[in-house]
């Protein structure tokens, strides 16, 4: 390994968007893991060196000694299904989200733990089981001698997608830079009041700190920058399917749709299916950005794109993998491996590149290159 680079391991790597985010900042990924072969196939098409360091398999079968020595950073986007408000809410007791403890187990057994860890999950993590799950996670990471900070960032500050996520950043207590603070941070766009409440509630019990961070950018206001204009005409729905789409709209939704159709400009809106009183119906987002992309599995998981305006006949189709990639800040990602549905699944289960890169630029890399975290 390069002795001057920041060496990282990516747990629950998926299609590799954490690497996509951090590699331009000088982070060298030397180990990665995911259980899904299809995700590895996509990762390898974009990072041919994956055969050397990507371990496809169950994280429960990984031993601490399997990881390379000298790691500086470990990232973990562990499964959210048991923590999500749209999931089963089993929390860290669930078979999927409970994989957090496998990540902690591997860290605990390492002769030299990485001085910095980054965890990402849905905001439901903070309220799961009345807040007991986030407390268990903070307690476990504190036992591993990490001081902890919590951030909440909605991807809409970077891409036209509403995707609120929370991040836990752990820094080895003996590696905390001098510009870190102890206490309760003031509310900000990255630490809303529920995050400051976490600091207030747990800061006296567990190791917690915070850093001053710049404001988040404003973010795009519509989908115009992500629309794929090269989609074949055959991908747009036929007259019967479009009529069924319009007929399924609620009265309030219909008013919104007609206002857009009579507008002077072409507008793009994302739409998704909802079940209301046992009836499947379509809904348009109130704003002009996409809703949170999800793993494709039916129901409301897939989003449609609606082109409407100038009193023309509206057009509707499913969003494409390219549009999903752009909504995840990965417009240059090679869409080669897997079926279109596997590609949609991979992006719906990933992190937004721009968000993680912002955290890397303003938090992770400065910490890892400060005097207190020098190697050796």
JSON list of C-alpha atoms in Angstrom, two decimals, residues 44-157:
[
{"chain": "A", "resi": 44, "resn": "UNK", "atom": "CA", "xyz": [-15.87, -4.25, -10.64]},
{"chain": "A", "resi": 45, "resn": "UNK", "atom": "CA", "xyz": [-16.95, -2.66, -13.93]},
{"chain": "A", "resi": 46, "resn": "UNK", "atom": "CA", "xyz": [-16.16, 0.73, -12.43]},
{"chain": "A", "resi": 47, "resn": "UNK", "atom": "CA", "xyz": [-13.15, -0.35, -10.36]},
{"chain": "A", "resi": 48, "resn": "UNK", "atom": "CA", "xyz": [-11.26, -3.18, -12.10]},
{"chain": "A", "resi": 49, "resn": "UNK", "atom": "CA", "xyz": [-8.97, -3.65, -9.07]},
{"chain": "A", "resi": 50, "resn": "UNK", "atom": "CA", "xyz": [-11.97, -5.01, -7.15]},
{"chain": "A", "resi": 51, "resn": "UNK", "atom": "CA", "xyz": [-10.84, -8.60, -7.78]},
{"chain": "A", "resi": 52, "resn": "UNK", "atom": "CA", "xyz": [-7.84, -7.93, -5.54]},
{"chain": "A", "resi": 53, "resn": "UNK", "atom": "CA", "xyz": [-9.61, -6.58, -2.48]},
{"chain": "A", "resi": 54, "resn": "UNK", "atom": "CA", "xyz": [-13.41, -7.00, -2.69]},
{"chain": "A", "resi": 55, "resn": "UNK", "atom": "CA", "xyz": [-14.71, -9.90, -0.59]},
{"chain": "A", "resi": 56, "resn": "UNK", "atom": "CA", "xyz": [-18.15, -11.09, -1.74]},
{"chain": "A", "resi": 57, "resn": "UNK", "atom": "CA", "xyz": [-19.91, -12.80, 1.14]},
{"chain": "A", "resi": 58, "resn": "UNK", "atom": "CA", "xyz": [-21.66, -12.56, 4.48]},
{"chain": "A", "resi": 59, "resn": "UNK", "atom": "CA", "xyz": [-20.00, -10.07, 6.85]},
{"chain": "A", "resi": 60, "resn": "UNK", "atom": "CA", "xyz": [-20.62, -12.57, 9.67]},
{"chain": "A", "resi": 61, "resn": "UNK", "atom": "CA", "xyz": [-17.99, -14.81, 8.10]},
{"chain": "A", "resi": 62, "resn": "UNK", "atom": "CA", "xyz": [-15.30, -12.12, 8.08]},
{"chain": "A", "resi": 63, "resn": "UNK", "atom": "CA", "xyz": [-12.57, -12.26, 10.71]},
{"chain": "A", "resi": 64, "resn": "UNK", "atom": "CA", "xyz": [-10.87, -9.15, 12.04]},
{"chain": "A", "resi": 65, "resn": "UNK", "atom": "CA", "xyz": [-7.53, -10.52, 10.88]},
{"chain": "A", "resi": 66, "resn": "UNK", "atom": "CA", "xyz": [-8.84, -10.71, 7.29]},
{"chain": "A", "resi": 67, "resn": "UNK", "atom": "CA", "xyz": [-8.52, -6.95, 6.95]},
{"chain": "A", "resi": 68, "resn": "UNK", "atom": "CA", "xyz": [-5.26, -5.32, 5.89]},
{"chain": "A", "resi": 69, "resn": "UNK", "atom": "CA", "xyz": [-3.18, -3.58, 8.54]},
{"chain": "A", "resi": 70, "resn": "UNK", "atom": "CA", "xyz": [-2.67, 0.16, 8.63]},
{"chain": "A", "resi": 71, "resn": "UNK", "atom": "CA", "xyz": [-6.25, 1.19, 7.88]},
{"chain": "A", "resi": 72, "resn": "UNK", "atom": "CA", "xyz": [-7.06, 4.85, 8.52]},
{"chain": "A", "resi": 73, "resn": "UNK", "atom": "CA", "xyz": [-10.77, 4.83, 7.77]},
{"chain": "A", "resi": 74, "resn": "UNK", "atom": "CA", "xyz": [-13.59, 2.29, 7.87]},
{"chain": "A", "resi": 75, "resn": "UNK", "atom": "CA", "xyz": [-16.99, 3.12, 6.37]},
{"chain": "A", "resi": 76, "resn": "UNK", "atom": "CA", "xyz": [-20.22, 1.25, 7.03]},
{"chain": "A", "resi": 77, "resn": "UNK", "atom": "CA", "xyz": [-23.55, 1.78, 5.26]},
{"chain": "A", "resi": 78, "resn": "UNK", "atom": "CA", "xyz": [-25.16, -1.10, 7.08]},
{"chain": "A", "resi": 79, "resn": "UNK", "atom": "CA", "xyz": [-28.68, -2.24, 6.08]},
{"chain": "A", "resi": 80, "resn": "UNK", "atom": "CA", "xyz": [-31.51, 0.13, 6.93]},
{"chain": "A", "resi": 81, "resn": "UNK", "atom": "CA", "xyz": [-34.56, -2.09, 6.47]},
{"chain": "A", "resi": 82, "resn": "UNK", "atom": "CA", "xyz": [-35.11, -2.71, 10.19]},
{"chain": "A", "resi": 83, "resn": "UNK", "atom": "CA", "xyz": [-34.60, 0.99, 11.04]},
{"chain": "A", "resi": 84, "resn": "UNK", "atom": "CA", "xyz": [-36.52, 2.66, 8.24]},
{"chain": "A", "resi": 85, "resn": "UNK", "atom": "CA", "xyz": [-39.97, 4.11, 8.86]},
{"chain": "A", "resi": 86, "resn": "UNK", "atom": "CA", "xyz": [-40.97, 2.22, 5.71]},
{"chain": "A", "resi": 87, "resn": "UNK", "atom": "CA", "xyz": [-39.52, -1.03, 7.09]},
{"chain": "A", "resi": 88, "resn": "UNK", "atom": "CA", "xyz": [-40.43, -3.38, 9.90]},
{"chain": "A", "resi": 89, "resn": "UNK", "atom": "CA", "xyz": [-38.91, -1.31, 12.73]},
{"chain": "A", "resi": 90, "resn": "UNK", "atom": "CA", "xyz": [-37.22, -4.28, 14.38]},
{"chain": "A", "resi": 91, "resn": "UNK", "atom": "CA", "xyz": [-34.24, -1.98, 14.89]},
{"chain": "A", "resi": 92, "resn": "UNK", "atom": "CA", "xyz": [-30.82, -3.35, 15.76]},
{"chain": "A", "resi": 93, "resn": "UNK", "atom": "CA", "xyz": [-32.53, -6.56, 16.86]},
{"chain": "A", "resi": 94, "resn": "UNK", "atom": "CA", "xyz": [-33.44, -7.19, 13.22]},
{"chain": "A", "resi": 95, "resn": "UNK", "atom": "CA", "xyz": [-31.46, -9.61, 11.08]},
{"chain": "A", "resi": 96, "resn": "UNK", "atom": "CA", "xyz": [-30.48, -6.89, 8.60]},
{"chain": "A", "resi": 97, "resn": "UNK", "atom": "CA", "xyz": [-29.79, -3.71, 10.60]},
{"chain": "A", "resi": 98, "resn": "UNK", "atom": "CA", "xyz": [-28.30, -5.85, 13.36]},
{"chain": "A", "resi": 99, "resn": "UNK", "atom": "CA", "xyz": [-25.29, -6.18, 11.05]},
{"chain": "A", "resi": 100, "resn": "UNK", "atom": "CA", "xyz": [-24.07, -3.03, 12.81]},
{"chain": "A", "resi": 101, "resn": "UNK", "atom": "CA", "xyz": [-22.83, -5.31, 15.56]},
{"chain": "A", "resi": 102, "resn": "UNK", "atom": "CA", "xyz": [-20.87, -7.40, 13.04]},
{"chain": "A", "resi": 103, "resn": "UNK", "atom": "CA", "xyz": [-19.08, -4.24, 11.92]},
{"chain": "A", "resi": 104, "resn": "UNK", "atom": "CA", "xyz": [-18.35, -3.44, 15.57]},
{"chain": "A", "resi": 105, "resn": "UNK", "atom": "CA", "xyz": [-17.17, -7.01, 16.19]},
{"chain": "A", "resi": 106, "resn": "UNK", "atom": "CA", "xyz": [-14.64, -6.79, 13.39]},
{"chain": "A", "resi": 107, "resn": "UNK", "atom": "CA", "xyz": [-13.37, -3.42, 14.62]},
{"chain": "A", "resi": 108, "resn": "UNK", "atom": "CA", "xyz": [-13.07, -4.75, 18.16]},
{"chain": "A", "resi": 109, "resn": "UNK", "atom": "CA", "xyz": [-10.85, -7.64, 17.08]},
{"chain": "A", "resi": 110, "resn": "UNK", "atom": "CA", "xyz": [-8.41, -5.59, 15.02]},
{"chain": "A", "resi": 111, "resn": "UNK", "atom": "CA", "xyz": [-4.91, -5.20, 16.50]},
{"chain": "A", "resi": 112, "resn": "UNK", "atom": "CA", "xyz": [-4.95, -1.58, 15.33]},
{"chain": "A", "resi": 113, "resn": "UNK", "atom": "CA", "xyz": [-8.37, -0.05, 14.73]},
{"chain": "A", "resi": 114, "resn": "UNK", "atom": "CA", "xyz": [-8.75, 2.64, 12.07]},
{"chain": "A", "resi": 115, "resn": "UNK", "atom": "CA", "xyz": [-8.64, 6.03, 13.79]},
{"chain": "A", "resi": 116, "resn": "UNK", "atom": "CA", "xyz": [-11.76, 7.20, 11.94]},
{"chain": "A", "resi": 117, "resn": "UNK", "atom": "CA", "xyz": [-15.04, 5.44, 11.15]},
{"chain": "A", "resi": 118, "resn": "UNK", "atom": "CA", "xyz": [-18.03, 6.70, 9.17]},
{"chain": "A", "resi": 119, "resn": "UNK", "atom": "CA", "xyz": [-21.47, 5.11, 9.51]},
{"chain": "A", "resi": 120, "resn": "UNK", "atom": "CA", "xyz": [-24.49, 6.00, 7.37]},
{"chain": "A", "resi": 121, "resn": "UNK", "atom": "CA", "xyz": [-28.15, 5.09, 7.78]},
{"chain": "A", "resi": 122, "resn": "UNK", "atom": "CA", "xyz": [-31.70, 6.44, 7.65]},
{"chain": "A", "resi": 123, "resn": "UNK", "atom": "CA", "xyz": [-32.88, 9.03, 10.15]},
{"chain": "A", "resi": 124, "resn": "UNK", "atom": "CA", "xyz": [-35.24, 6.44, 11.60]},
{"chain": "A", "resi": 125, "resn": "UNK", "atom": "CA", "xyz": [-32.15, 5.06, 13.33]},
{"chain": "A", "resi": 126, "resn": "UNK", "atom": "CA", "xyz": [-32.40, 7.95, 15.80]},
{"chain": "A", "resi": 127, "resn": "UNK", "atom": "CA", "xyz": [-35.96, 7.09, 16.87]},
{"chain": "A", "resi": 128, "resn": "UNK", "atom": "CA", "xyz": [-35.91, 3.30, 16.54]},
{"chain": "A", "resi": 129, "resn": "UNK", "atom": "CA", "xyz": [-37.17, 1.65, 19.73]},
{"chain": "A", "resi": 130, "resn": "UNK", "atom": "CA", "xyz": [-37.68, 5.03, 21.34]},
{"chain": "A", "resi": 131, "resn": "UNK", "atom": "CA", "xyz": [-34.05, 6.02, 20.83]},
{"chain": "A", "resi": 132, "resn": "UNK", "atom": "CA", "xyz": [-32.64, 2.88, 22.45]},
{"chain": "A", "resi": 133, "resn": "UNK", "atom": "CA", "xyz": [-31.03, 1.62, 19.24]},
{"chain": "A", "resi": 134, "resn": "UNK", "atom": "CA", "xyz": [-28.96, 4.75, 18.61]},
{"chain": "A", "resi": 135, "resn": "UNK", "atom": "CA", "xyz": [-27.95, 4.67, 22.28]},
{"chain": "A", "resi": 136, "resn": "UNK", "atom": "CA", "xyz": [-26.77, 1.06, 21.90]},
{"chain": "A", "resi": 137, "resn": "UNK", "atom": "CA", "xyz": [-24.71, 2.02, 18.87]},
{"chain": "A", "resi": 138, "resn": "UNK", "atom": "CA", "xyz": [-23.14, 5.03, 20.60]},
{"chain": "A", "resi": 139, "resn": "UNK", "atom": "CA", "xyz": [-22.36, 2.89, 23.63]},
{"chain": "A", "resi": 140, "resn": "UNK", "atom": "CA", "xyz": [-20.69, 0.19, 21.56]},
{"chain": "A", "resi": 141, "resn": "UNK", "atom": "CA", "xyz": [-18.55, 2.60, 19.57]},
{"chain": "A", "resi": 142, "resn": "UNK", "atom": "CA", "xyz": [-17.58, 4.43, 22.77]},
{"chain": "A", "resi": 143, "resn": "UNK", "atom": "CA", "xyz": [-16.45, 1.10, 24.23]},
{"chain": "A", "resi": 144, "resn": "UNK", "atom": "CA", "xyz": [-14.11, 0.88, 21.24]},
{"chain": "A", "resi": 145, "resn": "UNK", "atom": "CA", "xyz": [-12.58, 4.21, 22.33]},
{"chain": "A", "resi": 146, "resn": "UNK", "atom": "CA", "xyz": [-14.16, 6.33, 19.61]},
{"chain": "A", "resi": 147, "resn": "UNK", "atom": "CA", "xyz": [-15.39, 9.84, 20.27]},
{"chain": "A", "resi": 148, "resn": "UNK", "atom": "CA", "xyz": [-18.58, 10.39, 18.30]},
{"chain": "A", "resi": 149, "resn": "UNK", "atom": "CA", "xyz": [-20.32, 13.08, 16.31]},
{"chain": "A", "resi": 150, "resn": "UNK", "atom": "CA", "xyz": [-23.71, 12.90, 14.58]},
{"chain": "A", "resi": 151, "resn": "UNK", "atom": "CA", "xyz": [-24.71, 14.70, 11.38]},
{"chain": "A", "resi": 152, "resn": "UNK", "atom": "CA", "xyz": [-28.01, 14.85, 9.51]},
{"chain": "A", "resi": 153, "resn": "UNK", "atom": "CA", "xyz": [-27.86, 15.77, 5.83]},
{"chain": "A", "resi": 154, "resn": "UNK", "atom": "CA", "xyz": [-30.57, 15.75, 3.19]},
{"chain": "A", "resi": 155, "resn": "UNK", "atom": "CA", "xyz": [-29.16, 15.07, -0.28]},
{"chain": "A", "resi": 156, "resn": "UNK", "atom": "CA", "xyz": [-31.42, 17.80, -1.71]},
{"chain": "A", "resi": 157, "resn": "UNK", "atom": "CA", "xyz": [-28.64, 20.24, -0.82]}
]
